[in-house]
C-alpha cells in the first residue's frame, strides 16, 4: 500500500500528486520525444495522427467531459480551424501567427454558437450541434471562392523560422510540432481545472441549479466553455489539415463528430487521460483491423476481403461494451485496477458502485 501524506493545502491543487507521478510523466515525455529514433516513418505518422486526435479530444472534453454539454458538431469547428489556418497562410500570414489566430477565430465562432444554445440541454443540444456540423458541409461548398468548394484546398509544408516543416518531406519535424502543441494544450488544460473557472465547469456539469445557487453565472460559464473548447478543436483542425495535405467539405463530415464523442466516452469522460486513451483506440483501430485481415488471409488462405463498415461496426461494439460494463471508460477501469493494488487487501467492490440516483433539482432536465 502506497500512501501520500499531505502537509500543505497547495498539494490539493498541484498538477501531479507527488514527485513519483511527475517522474513517470517526464519519462513518458522523453519516450515520445525520442519516437522518431525508434519508430519508422509509417508508425511515426500514425503516432502523429493519434496526437492530433488527442488534441481534438481535449477540446471536446472541456465542453462535454467537464461542463456536461453534449456536442455532435465539433467536426464543424475542426473544419473552421483548418480552413482559417490555410486561408491566413495563403494571405501571407506567417504560420506562427496564423496557427494561434485560427484557434482564436474558431473560439469566437464557438461563442456565436453558444449564445443561442444556452437554453438547450441534453439531446436537444446534441441535435442542435449535429445540425451545425451538417450545415458546415454546405457552407464550405457555397463559399467556394474562399474555401475551394468541392475541389478543396491543398496545403504543403509550413515555414517556421526559415525551416520547412512538412508532413511528408520532414515527418520528424512535423511530429515534434504536433507534440509541442499537444504538450502545451495538455498543460493549459491541467491548469484550467485548477482555476475557479475550471471548478465552475465541473459544478455546472454536476448540477446547474446547485451551481447557480452557489453564485456561478451559468450563461457565462457555458459560453467560456464553448469558446475554449472550440479554440482547442480549431488548433486540432489546423494540424489535421497539415497532416492530410489536401482536404475538402467531405473531410470533416458528421462522422468525425460522432467519432470524437465516442472517443472520449471510450477513453473516459471527465479525464484528460481519457482523451489520449480514446485517441489511441480511434487512431490505431484501423491499422489493427488491416493487420488482422492480412493475418487471417494468410492463415486461412485467400486474399484480404474488404468489408464495408467493419471499422465503424467494431468501434460501435466497443462503445456499447464500455457503456454497459465500464461507463467510466478505459481510464476508469485503470483507476479501479490501480486502487485495488494500492488498497489490497482492503479494497471493496462497492467502492466503485455505479451511481443510479440523480438530484431532484435535475429531474426536469
CSV table of C-alpha atoms in Angstrom, one decimal:
chain,number,residue,atom,x,y,z
A,1,UNK,CA,0.0,0.0,0.0
A,2,UNK,CA,1.4,3.4,-1.0
A,3,UNK,CA,0.1,6.5,0.9
A,4,UNK,CA,0.9,10.1,0.1
A,5,UNK,CA,0.8,12.3,3.3
A,6,UNK,CA,-0.2,15.9,2.6
A,7,UNK,CA,1.3,18.6,4.6
A,8,UNK,CA,0.1,21.7,2.7
A,9,UNK,CA,-3.2,22.8,1.2
A,10,UNK,CA,-1.4,23.6,-2.1
A,11,UNK,CA,-0.8,19.9,-2.5
A,12,UNK,CA,-4.5,19.5,-3.3
A,13,UNK,CA,-4.3,21.6,-6.4
A,14,UNK,CA,-0.9,20.5,-7.7
A,15,UNK,CA,-0.9,19.3,-11.3
A,16,UNK,CA,0.6,16.0,-10.1
A,17,UNK,CA,0.1,14.1,-6.9
A,18,UNK,CA,3.8,13.8,-5.9
A,19,UNK,CA,7.3,13.6,-7.3
A,20,UNK,CA,6.9,9.9,-8.3
A,21,UNK,CA,3.9,10.7,-10.5
A,22,UNK,CA,5.8,13.7,-12.0
A,23,UNK,CA,8.8,11.4,-12.8
A,24,UNK,CA,6.5,9.0,-14.7
A,25,UNK,CA,5.1,11.8,-16.8
A,26,UNK,CA,8.6,13.1,-17.6
A,27,UNK,CA,9.8,9.6,-18.6
A,28,UNK,CA,6.8,9.3,-20.9
A,29,UNK,CA,7.5,12.7,-22.4
A,30,UNK,CA,11.1,11.7,-23.0
A,31,UNK,CA,10.0,8.4,-24.7
A,32,UNK,CA,7.6,10.2,-27.1
A,33,UNK,CA,10.2,13.0,-27.8
A,34,UNK,CA,12.6,10.2,-28.9
A,35,UNK,CA,9.9,8.5,-31.0
A,36,UNK,CA,11.5,9.4,-34.4
A,37,UNK,CA,14.6,7.4,-33.4
A,38,UNK,CA,12.8,4.2,-32.5
A,39,UNK,CA,9.8,4.3,-34.9
A,40,UNK,CA,9.8,4.1,-38.7
A,41,UNK,CA,8.1,6.7,-40.9
A,42,UNK,CA,4.8,4.8,-41.1
A,43,UNK,CA,4.3,4.3,-37.4
A,44,UNK,CA,5.6,7.8,-36.7
A,45,UNK,CA,2.9,9.2,-38.9
A,46,UNK,CA,0.3,7.1,-37.1
A,47,UNK,CA,1.5,8.4,-33.7
A,48,UNK,CA,1.3,11.9,-35.1
A,49,UNK,CA,-2.3,11.2,-36.1
A,50,UNK,CA,-3.1,9.9,-32.6
A,51,UNK,CA,-1.7,13.1,-31.1
A,52,UNK,CA,-3.9,15.3,-33.4
A,53,UNK,CA,-6.9,13.3,-32.4
A,54,UNK,CA,-5.9,13.7,-28.7
A,55,UNK,CA,-5.9,17.5,-29.1
A,56,UNK,CA,-9.4,17.4,-30.7
A,57,UNK,CA,-10.4,15.1,-27.8
A,58,UNK,CA,-9.1,17.6,-25.2
A,59,UNK,CA,-11.2,20.3,-26.9
A,60,UNK,CA,-14.4,18.2,-26.8
A,61,UNK,CA,-13.6,17.1,-23.2
A,62,UNK,CA,-13.7,20.7,-22.0
A,63,UNK,CA,-17.3,21.0,-23.2
A,64,UNK,CA,-18.7,17.5,-22.7
A,65,UNK,CA,-16.5,15.9,-20.1
A,66,UNK,CA,-16.1,18.8,-17.7
A,67,UNK,CA,-19.0,21.1,-18.5
A,68,UNK,CA,-21.6,18.4,-19.3
A,69,UNK,CA,-22.7,19.9,-22.6
A,70,UNK,CA,-23.1,17.1,-25.2
A,71,UNK,CA,-21.9,18.1,-28.7
A,72,UNK,CA,-22.1,16.3,-32.0
A,73,UNK,CA,-20.9,19.2,-34.1
A,74,UNK,CA,-17.2,19.6,-33.3
A,75,UNK,CA,-16.3,18.5,-36.9
A,76,UNK,CA,-17.6,21.9,-37.9
A,77,UNK,CA,-15.0,23.6,-35.6
A,78,UNK,CA,-12.3,21.2,-36.9
A,79,UNK,CA,-13.1,22.4,-40.4
A,80,UNK,CA,-13.3,26.1,-39.3
A,81,UNK,CA,-9.8,25.9,-37.7
A,82,UNK,CA,-8.4,24.1,-40.7
A,83,UNK,CA,-9.7,26.5,-43.3
A,84,UNK,CA,-8.9,29.5,-41.2
A,85,UNK,CA,-5.3,28.4,-40.8
A,86,UNK,CA,-4.8,27.7,-44.5
A,87,UNK,CA,-6.5,30.9,-45.7
A,88,UNK,CA,-4.4,33.0,-43.4
A,89,UNK,CA,-1.2,31.3,-44.6
A,90,UNK,CA,-2.3,31.8,-48.2
A,91,UNK,CA,-2.8,35.5,-47.4
A,92,UNK,CA,0.9,35.8,-46.4
A,93,UNK,CA,0.5,35.5,-42.6
A,94,UNK,CA,3.4,33.5,-41.0
A,95,UNK,CA,2.4,30.1,-39.6
A,96,UNK,CA,3.4,31.1,-36.0
A,97,UNK,CA,0.8,33.9,-36.3
A,98,UNK,CA,-1.8,32.1,-38.4
A,99,UNK,CA,-2.0,29.0,-36.2
A,100,UNK,CA,-2.9,30.6,-32.9
A,101,UNK,CA,-5.1,33.1,-34.7
A,102,UNK,CA,-7.0,30.2,-36.3
A,103,UNK,CA,-7.8,28.9,-32.9
A,104,UNK,CA,-8.9,32.3,-31.6
A,105,UNK,CA,-11.2,32.8,-34.6
A,106,UNK,CA,-12.7,29.3,-34.0
A,107,UNK,CA,-13.2,30.2,-30.4
A,108,UNK,CA,-15.1,33.3,-31.4
A,109,UNK,CA,-17.2,31.2,-33.7
A,110,UNK,CA,-17.9,28.9,-30.8
A,111,UNK,CA,-19.2,31.9,-28.8
A,112,UNK,CA,-21.6,32.8,-31.5
A,113,UNK,CA,-22.9,29.2,-31.4
A,114,UNK,CA,-23.1,29.2,-27.6
A,115,UNK,CA,-25.4,32.2,-27.4
A,116,UNK,CA,-28.4,30.6,-29.0
A,117,UNK,CA,-27.6,27.2,-27.4
A,118,UNK,CA,-27.5,28.4,-23.8
A,119,UNK,CA,-31.1,27.3,-23.0
A,120,UNK,CA,-30.7,23.8,-24.6
A,121,UNK,CA,-29.8,20.7,-22.6
A,122,UNK,CA,-29.1,17.1,-23.3
A,123,UNK,CA,-30.4,15.6,-26.5
A,124,UNK,CA,-31.7,19.0,-27.7
A,125,UNK,CA,-28.2,20.5,-27.6
A,126,UNK,CA,-26.8,17.4,-29.3
A,127,UNK,CA,-29.3,17.8,-32.1
A,128,UNK,CA,-28.5,21.5,-32.4
A,129,UNK,CA,-24.8,20.9,-32.7
A,130,UNK,CA,-25.4,17.9,-35.1
A,131,UNK,CA,-27.3,20.3,-37.4
A,132,UNK,CA,-24.4,22.7,-37.2
A,133,UNK,CA,-22.0,20.0,-38.4
A,134,UNK,CA,-24.2,19.2,-41.3
A,135,UNK,CA,-24.7,22.9,-42.2
A,136,UNK,CA,-20.9,23.4,-42.2
A,137,UNK,CA,-20.6,21.0,-45.1
A,138,UNK,CA,-23.0,23.1,-47.2
A,139,UNK,CA,-21.3,26.4,-46.2
A,140,UNK,CA,-17.9,25.1,-47.3
A,141,UNK,CA,-19.4,24.3,-50.8
A,142,UNK,CA,-21.2,27.6,-51.0
A,143,UNK,CA,-18.2,29.7,-50.0
A,144,UNK,CA,-16.2,28.2,-53.0
A,145,UNK,CA,-14.2,31.4,-53.7
A,146,UNK,CA,-12.7,31.2,-50.2
A,147,UNK,CA,-12.7,27.5,-49.4
A,148,UNK,CA,-12.3,26.0,-52.8
A,149,UNK,CA,-15.7,24.3,-52.6
A,150,UNK,CA,-15.8,20.6,-53.6
A,151,UNK,CA,-12.3,20.8,-55.1
A,152,UNK,CA,-11.0,21.7,-51.7
A,153,UNK,CA,-7.6,23.1,-50.9
A,154,UNK,CA,-4.0,21.8,-50.8
A,155,UNK,CA,-1.6,22.6,-48.1
A,156,UNK,CA,2.1,21.7,-48.3
A,157,UNK,CA,4.7,22.4,-45.6
A,158,UNK,CA,4.9,25.5,-43.5
A,159,UNK,CA,8.0,27.6,-42.7
A,160,UNK,CA,9.0,28.1,-39.0
A,161,UNK,CA,12.0,30.4,-38.5
A,162,UNK,CA,13.0,29.7,-42.1
A,163,UNK,CA,12.9,25.9,-41.8
A,164,UNK,CA,10.3,23.9,-43.8
A,165,UNK,CA,8.1,21.6,-41.8
A,166,UNK,CA,6.2,19.2,-44.0
A,167,UNK,CA,4.2,16.1,-43.2
A,168,UNK,CA,5.8,14.0,-46.0
A,169,UNK,CA,9.2,15.7,-46.5
A,170,UNK,CA,10.2,16.2,-42.9
A,171,UNK,CA,7.9,13.9,-40.8
A,172,UNK,CA,10.1,14.1,-37.7
A,173,UNK,CA,9.9,17.9,-37.5
A,174,UNK,CA,6.1,17.8,-38.1
A,175,UNK,CA,5.8,15.2,-35.4
A,176,UNK,CA,7.7,17.4,-32.9
A,177,UNK,CA,5.5,20.4,-33.9
A,178,UNK,CA,2.3,18.4,-33.2
A,179,UNK,CA,3.9,17.1,-29.9
A,180,UNK,CA,4.7,20.6,-28.8
A,181,UNK,CA,1.1,21.7,-29.4
A,182,UNK,CA,-0.2,18.6,-27.6
A,183,UNK,CA,2.0,19.3,-24.5
A,184,UNK,CA,1.0,23.0,-24.4
A,185,UNK,CA,-2.7,22.1,-24.7
A,186,UNK,CA,-2.4,19.5,-22.0
A,187,UNK,CA,-0.6,21.8,-19.6
A,188,UNK,CA,-3.1,24.5,-20.3
A,189,UNK,CA,-6.0,22.1,-19.6
A,190,UNK,CA,-4.4,20.9,-16.4
A,191,UNK,CA,-4.0,24.5,-15.1
A,192,UNK,CA,-7.6,25.4,-16.3
A,193,UNK,CA,-9.0,22.7,-14.0
A,194,UNK,CA,-7.1,24.2,-11.0
A,195,UNK,CA,-8.7,27.6,-11.5
A,196,UNK,CA,-12.1,28.9,-10.3
A,197,UNK,CA,-13.3,28.8,-13.9
A,198,UNK,CA,-12.4,25.1,-14.2
A,199,UNK,CA,-14.2,24.3,-11.0
A,200,UNK,CA,-17.2,26.2,-12.3
A,201,UNK,CA,-17.3,23.9,-15.3
A,202,UNK,CA,-17.5,20.9,-13.1
A,203,UNK,CA,-20.1,22.5,-10.9
A,204,UNK,CA,-22.3,23.2,-14.0
A,205,UNK,CA,-21.8,19.6,-15.2
A,206,UNK,CA,-22.9,18.1,-11.9
A,207,UNK,CA,-25.9,20.4,-11.3
A,208,UNK,CA,-26.8,23.7,-12.9
A,209,UNK,CA,-29.3,24.5,-10.2
A,210,UNK,CA,-26.8,23.9,-7.4
A,211,UNK,CA,-24.1,25.8,-9.3
A,212,UNK,CA,-26.4,28.8,-9.7
A,213,UNK,CA,-27.3,28.7,-6.0
A,214,UNK,CA,-23.5,29.0,-5.3
A,215,UNK,CA,-23.4,32.2,-7.3
A,216,UNK,CA,-22.0,30.7,-10.6
A,217,UNK,CA,-23.1,32.6,-13.8
A,218,UNK,CA,-24.4,29.6,-15.8
A,219,UNK,CA,-24.6,31.5,-19.1
A,220,UNK,CA,-21.1,32.9,-18.8
A,221,UNK,CA,-19.6,29.6,-17.8
A,222,UNK,CA,-21.2,27.8,-20.7
A,223,UNK,CA,-20.1,30.5,-23.2
A,224,UNK,CA,-16.5,30.4,-22.0
A,225,UNK,CA,-16.5,26.6,-22.1
A,226,UNK,CA,-17.8,26.7,-25.7
A,227,UNK,CA,-15.1,29.3,-26.6
A,228,UNK,CA,-12.2,27.3,-25.1
A,229,UNK,CA,-13.4,24.0,-26.4
A,230,UNK,CA,-13.8,25.3,-30.0
A,231,UNK,CA,-10.4,27.1,-29.8
A,232,UNK,CA,-8.6,23.9,-28.9
A,233,UNK,CA,-10.6,22.0,-31.5
A,234,UNK,CA,-9.7,24.6,-34.1
A,235,UNK,CA,-6.0,24.1,-33.4
A,236,UNK,CA,-6.5,20.3,-33.9
A,237,UNK,CA,-8.3,21.0,-37.2
A,238,UNK,CA,-5.4,23.2,-38.4
A,239,UNK,CA,-2.9,20.4,-37.7
A,240,UNK,CA,-5.3,17.9,-39.2
A,241,UNK,CA,-5.3,19.9,-42.5
A,242,UNK,CA,-1.5,20.0,-42.5
A,243,UNK,CA,-1.4,16.2,-41.8
A,244,UNK,CA,-3.9,15.4,-44.6
A,245,UNK,CA,-2.3,17.8,-47.1
A,246,UNK,CA,-5.5,18.0,-49.2
A,247,UNK,CA,-9.0,18.4,-47.9
A,248,UNK,CA,-12.5,19.5,-48.9
A,249,UNK,CA,-16.0,19.6,-47.5
A,250,UNK,CA,-16.2,15.8,-47.1
A,251,UNK,CA,-13.0,15.6,-45.0
A,252,UNK,CA,-14.8,16.9,-41.9
A,253,UNK,CA,-18.1,15.1,-42.2
A,254,UNK,CA,-20.6,14.5,-39.3
A,255,UNK,CA,-19.0,11.0,-38.9
A,256,UNK,CA,-15.9,12.8,-37.4
A,257,UNK,CA,-18.1,14.4,-34.8
A,258,UNK,CA,-19.6,11.1,-33.8
A,259,UNK,CA,-16.1,9.5,-33.7
A,260,UNK,CA,-14.9,12.3,-31.4
A,261,UNK,CA,-17.7,11.8,-29.0
A,262,UNK,CA,-17.3,8.0,-28.9
A,263,UNK,CA,-13.6,8.5,-28.5
A,264,UNK,CA,-13.8,10.5,-25.2
A,265,UNK,CA,-16.6,8.1,-23.9
A,266,UNK,CA,-14.4,5.1,-24.5
A,267,UNK,CA,-11.3,6.8,-23.1
A,268,UNK,CA,-13.1,8.1,-20.0
A,269,UNK,CA,-15.3,11.1,-19.7
A,270,UNK,CA,-14.1,13.9,-17.4
A,271,UNK,CA,-10.4,13.0,-17.5
A,272,UNK,CA,-7.5,14.3,-19.5
A,273,UNK,CA,-6.1,10.8,-19.7
A,274,UNK,CA,-9.4,9.7,-21.4
A,275,UNK,CA,-8.8,11.9,-24.4
A,276,UNK,CA,-5.4,10.3,-25.0
A,277,UNK,CA,-6.6,6.7,-24.4
A,278,UNK,CA,-9.6,7.2,-26.7
A,279,UNK,CA,-7.3,8.7,-29.4
A,280,UNK,CA,-5.1,5.7,-29.2
A,281,UNK,CA,-8.1,3.5,-29.8
A,282,UNK,CA,-9.5,5.5,-32.7
A,283,UNK,CA,-6.1,6.1,-34.2
A,284,UNK,CA,-4.8,2.5,-34.2
A,285,UNK,CA,-8.0,0.6,-34.7
A,286,UNK,CA,-8.0,0.9,-38.5
A,287,UNK,CA,-4.4,-0.4,-38.6
A,288,UNK,CA,-5.1,-3.2,-36.2
A,289,UNK,CA,-8.0,-4.3,-38.4
A,290,UNK,CA,-5.9,-4.1,-41.5
A,291,UNK,CA,-3.1,-6.2,-40.0
A,292,UNK,CA,-5.7,-8.7,-38.6
A,293,UNK,CA,-7.3,-9.1,-42.0
A,294,UNK,CA,-3.9,-9.8,-43.6
A,295,UNK,CA,-3.0,-12.3,-40.9
A,296,UNK,CA,-6.4,-14.0,-41.3
A,297,UNK,CA,-6.0,-14.1,-45.1
A,298,UNK,CA,-2.5,-15.7,-44.7
A,299,UNK,CA,-3.7,-18.2,-42.1
A,300,UNK,CA,-6.9,-19.4,-43.8
A,301,UNK,CA,-5.8,-18.8,-47.4
A,302,UNK,CA,-7.1,-16.4,-50.0
A,303,UNK,CA,-6.7,-12.6,-50.3
A,304,UNK,CA,-7.9,-10.0,-47.9
A,305,UNK,CA,-11.6,-9.0,-48.4
A,306,UNK,CA,-12.8,-5.5,-47.9
A,307,UNK,CA,-15.8,-5.5,-45.6
A,308,UNK,CA,-17.7,-2.2,-45.8
A,309,UNK,CA,-18.5,-0.6,-42.4
A,310,UNK,CA,-16.3,-3.1,-40.5
A,311,UNK,CA,-14.3,-0.4,-38.7
A,312,UNK,CA,-17.4,1.6,-37.5
A,313,UNK,CA,-19.2,-1.7,-36.6
A,314,UNK,CA,-16.4,-2.8,-34.3
A,315,UNK,CA,-16.0,0.7,-32.9
A,316,UNK,CA,-19.7,0.7,-32.1
A,317,UNK,CA,-19.5,-2.7,-30.4
A,318,UNK,CA,-16.6,-1.4,-28.3
A,319,UNK,CA,-18.6,1.7,-27.4
A,320,UNK,CA,-21.7,-0.4,-26.4
A,321,UNK,CA,-19.5,-2.7,-24.3
A,322,UNK,CA,-18.0,0.2,-22.4
A,323,UNK,CA,-21.4,1.8,-21.8
A,324,UNK,CA,-22.8,-1.5,-20.4
A,325,UNK,CA,-19.8,-2.8,-18.4
A,326,UNK,CA,-17.5,0.1,-17.8
A,327,UNK,CA,-19.2,3.6,-18.1
A,328,UNK,CA,-16.0,5.3,-16.7
A,329,UNK,CA,-14.1,4.2,-19.8
A,330,UNK,CA,-10.6,2.9,-20.1
A,331,UNK,CA,-9.2,5.3,-17.6
A,332,UNK,CA,-11.9,4.5,-15.2
A,333,UNK,CA,-11.0,0.8,-15.4
A,334,UNK,CA,-7.3,1.6,-14.9
A,335,UNK,CA,-8.3,3.6,-11.7
A,336,UNK,CA,-10.1,0.6,-10.3
A,337,UNK,CA,-7.1,-1.7,-11.0
A,338,UNK,CA,-4.7,0.8,-9.5
A,339,UNK,CA,-6.9,1.3,-6.4
A,340,UNK,CA,-7.2,-2.5,-6.0
A,341,UNK,CA,-3.4,-2.8,-5.8
A,342,UNK,CA,-3.0,0.3,-3.6
A,343,UNK,CA,-5.7,-0.8,-1.0
A,344,UNK,CA,-5.1,-4.5,-1.1
A,345,UNK,CA,-6.4,-6.4,0.9
A,346,UNK,CA,-8.9,-3.7,2.0
A,347,UNK,CA,-10.4,-3.0,-1.5
A,348,UNK,CA,-14.2,-3.5,-1.7
A,349,UNK,CA,-16.2,-3.8,-4.9
A,350,UNK,CA,-18.9,-1.3,-3.7
A,351,UNK,CA,-16.3,1.5,-3.7
A,352,UNK,CA,-17.0,1.9,-7.4
A,353,UNK,CA,-20.6,1.0,-7.5
A,354,UNK,CA,-22.4,2.8,-10.3
A,355,UNK,CA,-24.5,5.7,-9.2
A,356,UNK,CA,-28.1,5.4,-10.4
A,357,UNK,CA,-29.7,8.2,-8.5
A,358,UNK,CA,-29.9,11.8,-9.5
A,359,UNK,CA,-30.7,15.2,-7.9
A,360,UNK,CA,-34.3,16.1,-7.6
A,361,UNK,CA,-33.4,19.6,-9.0
A,362,UNK,CA,-32.3,17.9,-12.2
A,363,UNK,CA,-35.4,15.7,-12.9
A,364,UNK,CA,-36.9,18.2,-15.4
A,365,UNK,CA,-33.7,18.5,-17.5
